[in-house]
Short mmCIF file of C-alpha atoms in Angstrom, two decimals:
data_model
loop_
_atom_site.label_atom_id
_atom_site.label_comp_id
_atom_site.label_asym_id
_atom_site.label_seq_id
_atom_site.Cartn_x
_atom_site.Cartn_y
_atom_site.Cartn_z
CA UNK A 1 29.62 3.48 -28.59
CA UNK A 2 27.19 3.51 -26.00
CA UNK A 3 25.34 0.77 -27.81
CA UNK A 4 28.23 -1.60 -27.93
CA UNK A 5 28.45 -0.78 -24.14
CA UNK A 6 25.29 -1.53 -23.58
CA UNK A 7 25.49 -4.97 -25.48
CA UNK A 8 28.68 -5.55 -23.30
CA UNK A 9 26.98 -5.02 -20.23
CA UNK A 10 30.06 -2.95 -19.39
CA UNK A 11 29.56 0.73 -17.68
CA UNK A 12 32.67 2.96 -18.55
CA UNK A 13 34.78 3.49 -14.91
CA UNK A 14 34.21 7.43 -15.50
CA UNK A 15 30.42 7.68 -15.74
CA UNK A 16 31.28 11.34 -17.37
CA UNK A 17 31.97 9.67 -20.21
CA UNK A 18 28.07 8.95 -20.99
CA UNK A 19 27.44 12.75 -20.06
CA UNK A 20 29.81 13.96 -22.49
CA UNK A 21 27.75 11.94 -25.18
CA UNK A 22 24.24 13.13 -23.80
CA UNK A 23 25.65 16.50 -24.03
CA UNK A 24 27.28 16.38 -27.31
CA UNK A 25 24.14 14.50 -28.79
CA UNK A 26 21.35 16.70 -27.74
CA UNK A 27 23.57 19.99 -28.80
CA UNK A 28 23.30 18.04 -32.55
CA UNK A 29 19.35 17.82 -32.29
CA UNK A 30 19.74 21.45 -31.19
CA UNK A 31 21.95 22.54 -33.81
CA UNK A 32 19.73 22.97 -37.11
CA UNK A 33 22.50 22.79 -39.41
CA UNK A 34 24.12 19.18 -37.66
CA UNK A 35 20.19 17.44 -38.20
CA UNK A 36 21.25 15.98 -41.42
CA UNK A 37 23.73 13.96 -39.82
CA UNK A 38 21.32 12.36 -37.00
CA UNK A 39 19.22 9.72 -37.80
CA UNK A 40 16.50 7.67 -35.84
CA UNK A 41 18.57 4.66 -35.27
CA UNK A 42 21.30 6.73 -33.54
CA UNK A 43 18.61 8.30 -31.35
CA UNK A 44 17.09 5.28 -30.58
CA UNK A 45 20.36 3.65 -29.31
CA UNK A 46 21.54 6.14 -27.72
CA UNK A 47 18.33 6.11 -25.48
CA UNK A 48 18.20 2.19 -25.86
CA UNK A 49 21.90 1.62 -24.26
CA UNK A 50 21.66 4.47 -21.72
CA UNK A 51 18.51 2.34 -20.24
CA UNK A 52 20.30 -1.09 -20.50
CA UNK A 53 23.41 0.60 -18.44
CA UNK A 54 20.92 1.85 -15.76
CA UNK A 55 22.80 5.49 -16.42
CA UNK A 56 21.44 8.39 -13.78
CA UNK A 57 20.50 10.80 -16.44
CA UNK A 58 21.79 14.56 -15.21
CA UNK A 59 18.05 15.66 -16.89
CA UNK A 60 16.59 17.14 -13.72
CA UNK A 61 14.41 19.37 -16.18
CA UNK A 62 13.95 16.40 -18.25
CA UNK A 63 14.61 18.77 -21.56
CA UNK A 64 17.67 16.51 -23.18
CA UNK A 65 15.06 13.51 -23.42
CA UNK A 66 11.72 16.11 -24.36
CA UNK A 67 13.93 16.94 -26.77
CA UNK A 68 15.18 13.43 -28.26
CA UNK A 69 11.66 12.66 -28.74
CA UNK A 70 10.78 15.46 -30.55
CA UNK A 71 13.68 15.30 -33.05
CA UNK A 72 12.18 11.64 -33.56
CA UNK A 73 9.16 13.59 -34.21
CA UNK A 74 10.35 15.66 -36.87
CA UNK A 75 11.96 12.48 -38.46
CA UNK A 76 8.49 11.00 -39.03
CA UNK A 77 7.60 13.92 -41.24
CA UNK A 78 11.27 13.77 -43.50
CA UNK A 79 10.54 14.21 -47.26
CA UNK A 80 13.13 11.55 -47.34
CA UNK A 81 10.81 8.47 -46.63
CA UNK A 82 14.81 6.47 -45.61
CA UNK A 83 15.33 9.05 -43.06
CA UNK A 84 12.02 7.98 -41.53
CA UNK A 85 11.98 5.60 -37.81
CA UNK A 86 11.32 1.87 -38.54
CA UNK A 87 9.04 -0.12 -36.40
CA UNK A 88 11.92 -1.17 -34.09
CA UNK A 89 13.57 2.50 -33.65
CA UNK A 90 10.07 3.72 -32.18
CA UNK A 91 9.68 0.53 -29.81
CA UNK A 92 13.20 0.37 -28.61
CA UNK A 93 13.28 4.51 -27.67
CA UNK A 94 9.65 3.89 -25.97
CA UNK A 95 11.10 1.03 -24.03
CA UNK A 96 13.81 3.29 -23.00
CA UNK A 97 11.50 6.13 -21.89
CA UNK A 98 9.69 3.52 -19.98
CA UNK A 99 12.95 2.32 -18.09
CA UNK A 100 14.44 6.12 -17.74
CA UNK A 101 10.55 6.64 -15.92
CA UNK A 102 10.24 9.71 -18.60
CA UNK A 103 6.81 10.31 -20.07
CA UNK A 104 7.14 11.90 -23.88
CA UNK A 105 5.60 14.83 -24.90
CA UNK A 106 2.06 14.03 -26.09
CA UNK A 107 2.79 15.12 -29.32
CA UNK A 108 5.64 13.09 -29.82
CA UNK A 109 4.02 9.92 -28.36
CA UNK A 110 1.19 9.91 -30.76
CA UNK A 111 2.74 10.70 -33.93
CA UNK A 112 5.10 7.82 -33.25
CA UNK A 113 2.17 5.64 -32.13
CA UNK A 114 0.26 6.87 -35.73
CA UNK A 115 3.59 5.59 -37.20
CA UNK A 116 3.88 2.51 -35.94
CA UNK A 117 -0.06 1.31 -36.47
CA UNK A 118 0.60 2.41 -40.21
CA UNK A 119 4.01 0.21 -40.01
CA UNK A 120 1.31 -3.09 -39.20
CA UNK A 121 -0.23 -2.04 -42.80
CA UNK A 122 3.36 -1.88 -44.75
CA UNK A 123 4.44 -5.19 -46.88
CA UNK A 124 8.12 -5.31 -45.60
CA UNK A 125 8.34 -2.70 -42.82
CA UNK A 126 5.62 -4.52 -40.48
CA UNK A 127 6.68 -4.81 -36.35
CA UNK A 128 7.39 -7.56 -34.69
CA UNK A 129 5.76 -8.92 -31.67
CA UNK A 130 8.44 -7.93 -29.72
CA UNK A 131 7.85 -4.37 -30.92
CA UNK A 132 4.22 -4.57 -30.30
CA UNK A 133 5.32 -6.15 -26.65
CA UNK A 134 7.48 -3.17 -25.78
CA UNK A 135 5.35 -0.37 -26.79
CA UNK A 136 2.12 -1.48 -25.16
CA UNK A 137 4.18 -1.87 -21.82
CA UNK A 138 5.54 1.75 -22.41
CA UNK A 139 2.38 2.86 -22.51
CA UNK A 140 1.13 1.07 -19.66
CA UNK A 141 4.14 1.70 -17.45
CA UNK A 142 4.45 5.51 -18.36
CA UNK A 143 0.94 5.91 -18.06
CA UNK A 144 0.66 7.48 -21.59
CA UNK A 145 -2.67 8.10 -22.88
CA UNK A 146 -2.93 5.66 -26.30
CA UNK A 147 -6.15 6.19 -28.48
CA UNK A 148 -9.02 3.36 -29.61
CA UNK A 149 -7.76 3.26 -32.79
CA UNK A 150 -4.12 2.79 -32.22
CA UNK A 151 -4.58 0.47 -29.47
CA UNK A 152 -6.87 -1.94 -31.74
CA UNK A 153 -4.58 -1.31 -34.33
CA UNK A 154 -1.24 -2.80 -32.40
CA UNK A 155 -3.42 -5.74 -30.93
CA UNK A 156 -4.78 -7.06 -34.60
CA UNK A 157 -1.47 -6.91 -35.91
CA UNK A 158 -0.18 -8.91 -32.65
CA UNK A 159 -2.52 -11.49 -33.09
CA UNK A 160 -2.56 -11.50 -36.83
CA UNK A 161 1.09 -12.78 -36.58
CA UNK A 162 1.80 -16.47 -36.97
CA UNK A 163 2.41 -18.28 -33.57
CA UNK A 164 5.89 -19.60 -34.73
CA UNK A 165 6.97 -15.49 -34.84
CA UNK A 166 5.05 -14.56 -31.26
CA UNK A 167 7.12 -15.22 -28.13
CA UNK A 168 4.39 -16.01 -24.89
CA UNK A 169 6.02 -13.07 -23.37
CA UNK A 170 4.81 -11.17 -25.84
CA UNK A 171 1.22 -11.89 -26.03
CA UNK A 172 1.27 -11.74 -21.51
CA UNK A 173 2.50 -8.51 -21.88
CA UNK A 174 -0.10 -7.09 -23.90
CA UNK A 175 -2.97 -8.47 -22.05
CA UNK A 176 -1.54 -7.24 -19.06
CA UNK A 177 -0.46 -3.75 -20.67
CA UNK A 178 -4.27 -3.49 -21.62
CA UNK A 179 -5.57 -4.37 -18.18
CA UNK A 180 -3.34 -1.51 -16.64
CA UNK A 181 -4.13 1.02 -19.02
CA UNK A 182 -8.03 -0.47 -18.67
CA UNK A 183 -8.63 -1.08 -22.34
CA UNK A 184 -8.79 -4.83 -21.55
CA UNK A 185 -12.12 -6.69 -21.94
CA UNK A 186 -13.39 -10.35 -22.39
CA UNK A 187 -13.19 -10.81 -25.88
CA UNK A 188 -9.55 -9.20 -26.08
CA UNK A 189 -8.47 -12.04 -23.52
CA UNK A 190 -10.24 -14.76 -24.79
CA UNK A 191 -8.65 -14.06 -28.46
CA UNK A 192 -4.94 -14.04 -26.60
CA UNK A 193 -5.54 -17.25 -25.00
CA UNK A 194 -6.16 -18.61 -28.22
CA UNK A 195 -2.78 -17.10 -29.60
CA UNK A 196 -1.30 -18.43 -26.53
CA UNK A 197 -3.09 -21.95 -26.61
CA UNK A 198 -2.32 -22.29 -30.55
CA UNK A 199 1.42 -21.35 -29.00
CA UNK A 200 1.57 -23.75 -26.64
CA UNK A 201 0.87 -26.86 -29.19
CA UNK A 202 3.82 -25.68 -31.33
CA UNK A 203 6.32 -25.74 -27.95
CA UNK A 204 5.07 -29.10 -27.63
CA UNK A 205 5.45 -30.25 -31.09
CA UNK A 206 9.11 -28.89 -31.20
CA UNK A 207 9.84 -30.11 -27.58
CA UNK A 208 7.58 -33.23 -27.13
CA UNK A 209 6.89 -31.97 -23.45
CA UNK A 210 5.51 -29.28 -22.11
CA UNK A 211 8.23 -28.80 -19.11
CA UNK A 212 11.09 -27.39 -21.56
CA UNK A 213 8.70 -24.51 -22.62
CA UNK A 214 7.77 -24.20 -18.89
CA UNK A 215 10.15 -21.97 -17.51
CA UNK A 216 9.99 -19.22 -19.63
CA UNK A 217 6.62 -18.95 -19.09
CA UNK A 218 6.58 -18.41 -15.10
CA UNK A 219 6.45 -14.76 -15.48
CA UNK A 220 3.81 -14.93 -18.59
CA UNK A 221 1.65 -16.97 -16.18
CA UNK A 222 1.75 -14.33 -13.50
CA UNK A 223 0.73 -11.21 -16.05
CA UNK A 224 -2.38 -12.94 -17.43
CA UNK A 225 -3.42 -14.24 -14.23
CA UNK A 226 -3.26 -10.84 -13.17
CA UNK A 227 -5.07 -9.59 -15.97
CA UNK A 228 -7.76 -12.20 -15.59
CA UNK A 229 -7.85 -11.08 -11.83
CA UNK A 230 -8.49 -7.47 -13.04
CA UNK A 231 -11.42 -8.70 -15.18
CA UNK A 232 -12.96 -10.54 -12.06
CA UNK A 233 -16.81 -9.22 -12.00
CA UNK A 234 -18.88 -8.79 -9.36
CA UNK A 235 -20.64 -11.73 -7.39
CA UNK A 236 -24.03 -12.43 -9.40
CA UNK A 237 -22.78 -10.42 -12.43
CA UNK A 238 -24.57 -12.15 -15.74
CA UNK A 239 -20.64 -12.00 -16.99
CA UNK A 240 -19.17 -14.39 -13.80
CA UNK A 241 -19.86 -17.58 -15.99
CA UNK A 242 -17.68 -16.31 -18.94
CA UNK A 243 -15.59 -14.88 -16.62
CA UNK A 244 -14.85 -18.61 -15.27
CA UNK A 245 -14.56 -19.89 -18.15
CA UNK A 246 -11.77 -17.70 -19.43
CA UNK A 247 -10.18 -19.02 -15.89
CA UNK A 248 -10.63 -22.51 -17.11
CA UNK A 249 -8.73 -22.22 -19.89
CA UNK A 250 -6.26 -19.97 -18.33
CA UNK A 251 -5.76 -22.71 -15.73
CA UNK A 252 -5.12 -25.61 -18.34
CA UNK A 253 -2.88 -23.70 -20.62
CA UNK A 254 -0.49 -21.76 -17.76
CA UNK A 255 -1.64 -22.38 -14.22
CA UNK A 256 -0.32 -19.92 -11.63
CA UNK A 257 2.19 -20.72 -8.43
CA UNK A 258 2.02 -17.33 -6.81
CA UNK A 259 5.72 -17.98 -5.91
CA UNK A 260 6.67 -16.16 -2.61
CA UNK A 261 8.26 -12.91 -3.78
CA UNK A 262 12.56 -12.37 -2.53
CA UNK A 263 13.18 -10.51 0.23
CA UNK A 264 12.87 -6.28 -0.69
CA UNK A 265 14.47 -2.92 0.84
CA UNK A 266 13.10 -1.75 3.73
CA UNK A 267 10.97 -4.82 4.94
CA UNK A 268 13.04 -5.94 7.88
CA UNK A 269 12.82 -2.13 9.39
CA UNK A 270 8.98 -2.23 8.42
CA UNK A 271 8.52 -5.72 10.50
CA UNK A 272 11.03 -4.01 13.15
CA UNK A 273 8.91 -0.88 13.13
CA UNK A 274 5.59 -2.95 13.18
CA UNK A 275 7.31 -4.90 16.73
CA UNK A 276 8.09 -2.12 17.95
CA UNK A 277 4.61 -0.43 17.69
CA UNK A 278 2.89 -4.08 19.23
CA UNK A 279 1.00 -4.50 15.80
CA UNK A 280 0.48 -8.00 15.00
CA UNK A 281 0.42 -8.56 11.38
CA UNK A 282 1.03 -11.21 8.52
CA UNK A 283 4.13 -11.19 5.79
CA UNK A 284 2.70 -14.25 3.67
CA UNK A 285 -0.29 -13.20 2.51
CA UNK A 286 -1.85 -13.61 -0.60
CA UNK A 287 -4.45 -11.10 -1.46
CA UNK A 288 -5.59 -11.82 -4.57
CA UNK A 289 -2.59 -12.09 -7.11
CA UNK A 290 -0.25 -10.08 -4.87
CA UNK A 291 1.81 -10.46 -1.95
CA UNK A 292 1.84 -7.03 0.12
CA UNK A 293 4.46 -6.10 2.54
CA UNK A 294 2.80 -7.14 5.65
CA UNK A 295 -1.54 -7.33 6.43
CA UNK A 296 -2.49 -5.64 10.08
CA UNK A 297 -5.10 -8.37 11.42
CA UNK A 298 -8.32 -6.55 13.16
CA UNK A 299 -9.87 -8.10 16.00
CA UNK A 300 -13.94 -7.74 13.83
CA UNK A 301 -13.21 -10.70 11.03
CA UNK A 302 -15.57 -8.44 8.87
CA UNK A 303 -13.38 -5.56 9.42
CA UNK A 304 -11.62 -4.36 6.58
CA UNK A 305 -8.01 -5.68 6.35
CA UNK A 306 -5.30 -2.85 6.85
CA UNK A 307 -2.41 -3.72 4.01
CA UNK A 308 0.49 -2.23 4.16
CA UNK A 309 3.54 -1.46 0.63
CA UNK A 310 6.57 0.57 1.03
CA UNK A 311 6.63 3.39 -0.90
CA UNK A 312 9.75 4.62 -2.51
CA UNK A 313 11.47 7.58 -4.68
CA UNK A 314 11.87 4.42 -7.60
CA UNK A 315 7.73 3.93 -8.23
CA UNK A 316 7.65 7.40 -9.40
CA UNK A 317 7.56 8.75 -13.03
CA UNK A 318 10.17 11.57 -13.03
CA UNK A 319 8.45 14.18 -15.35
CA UNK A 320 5.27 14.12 -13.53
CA UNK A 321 5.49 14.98 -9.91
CA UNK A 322 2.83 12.53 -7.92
CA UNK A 323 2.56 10.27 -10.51
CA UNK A 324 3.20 6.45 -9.64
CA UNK A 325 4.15 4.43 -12.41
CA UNK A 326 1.68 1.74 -13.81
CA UNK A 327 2.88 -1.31 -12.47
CA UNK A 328 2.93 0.22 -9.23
CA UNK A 329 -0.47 1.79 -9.81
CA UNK A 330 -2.07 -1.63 -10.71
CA UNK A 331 -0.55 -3.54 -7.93
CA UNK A 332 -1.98 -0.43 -5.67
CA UNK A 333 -5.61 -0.96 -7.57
CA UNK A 334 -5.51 -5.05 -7.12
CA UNK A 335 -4.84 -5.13 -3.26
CA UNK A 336 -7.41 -2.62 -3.11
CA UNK A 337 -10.05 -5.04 -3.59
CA UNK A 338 -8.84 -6.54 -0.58
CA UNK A 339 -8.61 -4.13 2.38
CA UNK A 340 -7.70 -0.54 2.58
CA UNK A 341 -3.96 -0.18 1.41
CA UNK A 342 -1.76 2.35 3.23
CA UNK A 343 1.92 3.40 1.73
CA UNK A 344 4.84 3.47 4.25
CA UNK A 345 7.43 5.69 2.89
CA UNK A 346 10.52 4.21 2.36
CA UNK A 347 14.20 5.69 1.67
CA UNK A 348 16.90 3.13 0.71
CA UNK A 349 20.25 3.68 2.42
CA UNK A 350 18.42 6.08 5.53
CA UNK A 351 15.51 4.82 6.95
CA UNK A 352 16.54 3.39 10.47
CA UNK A 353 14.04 1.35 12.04
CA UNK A 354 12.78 5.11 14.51
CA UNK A 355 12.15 6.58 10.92
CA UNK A 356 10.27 3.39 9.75
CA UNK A 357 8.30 3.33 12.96
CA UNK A 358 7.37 7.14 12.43
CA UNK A 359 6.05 6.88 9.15
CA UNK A 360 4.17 3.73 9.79
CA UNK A 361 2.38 5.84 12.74
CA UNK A 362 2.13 8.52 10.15
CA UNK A 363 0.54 6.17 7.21
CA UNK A 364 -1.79 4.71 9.39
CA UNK A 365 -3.42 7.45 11.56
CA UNK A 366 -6.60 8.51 9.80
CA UNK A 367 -7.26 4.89 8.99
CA UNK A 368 -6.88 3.60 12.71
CA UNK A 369 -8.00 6.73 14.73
CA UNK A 370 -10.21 8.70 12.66
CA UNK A 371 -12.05 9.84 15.33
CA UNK A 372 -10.29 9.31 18.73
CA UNK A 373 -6.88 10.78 18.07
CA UNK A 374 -3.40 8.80 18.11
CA UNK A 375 -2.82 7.16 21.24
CA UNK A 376 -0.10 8.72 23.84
CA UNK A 377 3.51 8.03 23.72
CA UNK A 378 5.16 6.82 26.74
CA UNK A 379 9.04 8.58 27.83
CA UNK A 380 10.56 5.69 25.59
CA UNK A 381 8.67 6.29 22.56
CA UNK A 382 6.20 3.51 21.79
CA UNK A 383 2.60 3.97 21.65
CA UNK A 384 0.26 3.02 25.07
CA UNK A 385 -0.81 -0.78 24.15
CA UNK A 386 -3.79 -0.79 26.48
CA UNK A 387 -4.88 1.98 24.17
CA UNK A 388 -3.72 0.87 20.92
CA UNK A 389 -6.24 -2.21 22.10
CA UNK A 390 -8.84 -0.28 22.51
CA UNK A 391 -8.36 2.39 19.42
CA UNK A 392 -6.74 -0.34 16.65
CA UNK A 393 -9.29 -2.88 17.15
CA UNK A 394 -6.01 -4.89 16.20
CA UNK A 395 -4.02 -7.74 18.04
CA UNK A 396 -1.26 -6.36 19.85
CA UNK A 397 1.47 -9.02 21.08
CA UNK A 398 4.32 -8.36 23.67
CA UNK A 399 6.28 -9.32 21.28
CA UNK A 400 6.58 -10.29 17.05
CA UNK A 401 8.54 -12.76 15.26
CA UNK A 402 10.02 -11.10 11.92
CA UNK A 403 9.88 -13.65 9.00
CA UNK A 404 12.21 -13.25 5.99
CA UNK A 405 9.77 -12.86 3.64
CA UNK A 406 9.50 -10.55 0.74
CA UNK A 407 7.50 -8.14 -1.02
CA UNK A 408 6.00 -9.17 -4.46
CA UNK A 409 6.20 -7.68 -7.97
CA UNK A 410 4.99 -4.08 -7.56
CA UNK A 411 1.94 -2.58 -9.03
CA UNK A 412 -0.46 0.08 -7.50
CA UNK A 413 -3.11 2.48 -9.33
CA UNK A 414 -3.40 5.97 -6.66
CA UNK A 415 -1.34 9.10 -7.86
CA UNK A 416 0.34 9.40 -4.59
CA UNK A 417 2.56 12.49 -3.43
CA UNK A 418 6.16 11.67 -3.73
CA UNK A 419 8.63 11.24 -1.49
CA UNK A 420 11.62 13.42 -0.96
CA UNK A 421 14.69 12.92 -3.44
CA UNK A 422 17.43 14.23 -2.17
CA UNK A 423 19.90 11.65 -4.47
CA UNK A 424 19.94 10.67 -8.05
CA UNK A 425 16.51 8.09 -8.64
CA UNK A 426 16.86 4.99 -9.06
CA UNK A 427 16.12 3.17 -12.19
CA UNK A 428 13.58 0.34 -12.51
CA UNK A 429 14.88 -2.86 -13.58
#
């Protein structure tokens, strides 16, 4: 049922309804004598349509999903090799973890991991790319710890496939999957460029130009740019000349348009809060591959830029307090390279623009006034400008356009502390 919801797009009116079924499902994985009549596909689906209806779990301890996974565990080891999870039941439950932000027990994660690389060796029962797609970016969104063997493994069987069965999605989101987990090296791009290059010729082929296979690739374009990014050595590094190379090619098979990002929650009260404070700063800017909420300009041009993301409840993993999740890590680790990144919390649906210009005070304290001290409020609120001149080293205006601009697709690498929940999370779509 809730998979035919799920493929209807269609939420039931009374979300109990989906309860009832978590409940009722995870008392049969409790129930020894009911585990005959549960098998991996049912588990898998069950997870699989849950993520698809962007469902707000009532897990708080996280046990009913713990608990899914190991039943999938025990599955693996059924005398009954039919009883056993195909390829597609372990990537479709990890790609549910991923969207439900739930980590899987360790144990759990590498048996079906173990599973799946011995899949890539079995005439008949052998993953698709898709399946390879979806568990490396589990992985690399949950932050899950994946081992040499089964991450070389996945990748050989990914590239070992015939072009005509690999989608370019597919081969973006394991080079980018490997760059956020930092498995990713040289040779591992280079030999999915040539997948992807080898792709490209067949799209052409079948659609005599290369504008028809175009658009699907926007978003491919971005990931291994990104990746490539990540691999970017240092200035004089014996590796730069490869390293430009692989750009080369890059360039000539996808290039990049670092489209400006839509407009995201809690940007207008940042750009309020920022006006209110005097802060002159920058909404358009691309720092490297990524477009950051808004850049404080110093006065010093060799002074270190201050960049600024929102933070928010929905970048979190919810089984493991602090823990950002990896596209938000990345993003954090890429802008890095850049300036010194501060997070503004940010809480959708209460954060007025006093709030916003509190925590943007807050955020940016021990990296503007490390030694001096904040500067004094005057009776209305705002900080002194004459000494926010003289403490900032940053361009304060009497007053600050807000542009409509947007933040870009998230990534940072710091375990940060969370914010406060005090409602159901959000799930990542």
């Amino acid at each position: 049922m809730v998979w035919a919801l799920a493929q209807l797009k269609h939420s039931p009116k009374d979300a109990r309804l989906l309860d009832e079924l978590c409940v009722y499902m995870h008392s049969l994985v409790m129930a020894q004598g009911s585990r005959g009549r549960l098998g991996a596909q049912a588990v898998a689906n069950m997870l699989w349509g849950l993520a698809v209806l962007q469902h707000p779990l009532k897990d708080p301890d996280g046990r009913l999903l713990d608990d899914l996974c190991m039943y999938m565990h025990s599955l693996l080891q059924a005398e009954d090799l039919r009883r056993r999870p195909i390829a597609q039941h372990i990537a479709n439950m990890l790609w549910a973890l991923a969207q439900l932000k739930h980590a899987p027990p360790g144990e759990a994660l590498s048996a079906m991991l173990d599973h799946l690389v011995a899949l890539c060796l079995t005439p008949g029962l052998q993953p698709k790319s898709q399946n390879i797609s979806n568990c490396f970016l589990a992985c690399a969104e949950l932050g899950l710890a994946m081992r040499p063997a089964q991450m070389e493994g996945l990748l050989k069987h990914l590239l070992g496939l015939h072009v005509s069965k690999v989608d370019i999605q597919h081969y973006s989101n394991a080079a980018w999957s490997l760059a956020v987990m930092g498995w990713l090296d040289f040779s591992m791009l280079d030999a999915v460029l040539h997948q992807l290059i080898l792709k490209h010729k067949v799209l052409l082929a079948e659609y005599g130009t290369i504008g028809t296979s175009a658009q699907p690739a926007v978003k491919a374009a971005r990931q291994l740019h990104q990746a490539l990014e990540w691999l970017r050595p240092a200035k004089g590094s014996e590796q730069i000349e490869a390293w430009f190379s692989l750009r080369s090619r890059l360039q000539a098979a996808m290039s990049n348009s670092h489209a400006k990002p839509l407009s995201s929650p809690g940007q207008a009260e940042l750009y309020d809060a920022l006006a209110a404070h005097r802060l002159q700063y920058k909404a358009e800017v691309l720092c490297g591959v990524y477009y950051p909420a808004a850049v404080l300009s110093p006065h010093d041009s060799k002074a270190a830029k201050v960049i600024l993301l929102l933070d928010s409840i929905k970048h979190y993993i919810r089984n493991k307090p602090g823990r950002v999740l990896g596209h938000v890590a990345f993003r954090h680790e890429m802008l890095g390279r850049h300036g010194t990144v501060v997070t503004v919390p940010y809480k959708q649906g209460s954060s007025s623009v006093e709030s916003m210009a509190g925590a943007v005070e807050a955020a940016v304290e021990a990296i503007l006034w490390p030694c001096s001290g904040r500067p004094q409020r005057h009776e209305s609120g705002l900080l002194d400008q004459q000494q926010c001149d003289n403490h900032l080293g940053l361009e304060v205006l009497p007053c600050c356009t807000l542009p409509c601009t947007g933040l870009g697709s998230s990534h940072e690498r710091h375990s940060l502390s969370a914010p406060s929940n005090d409602g159901p999370a959000i799930l990542y779509v």
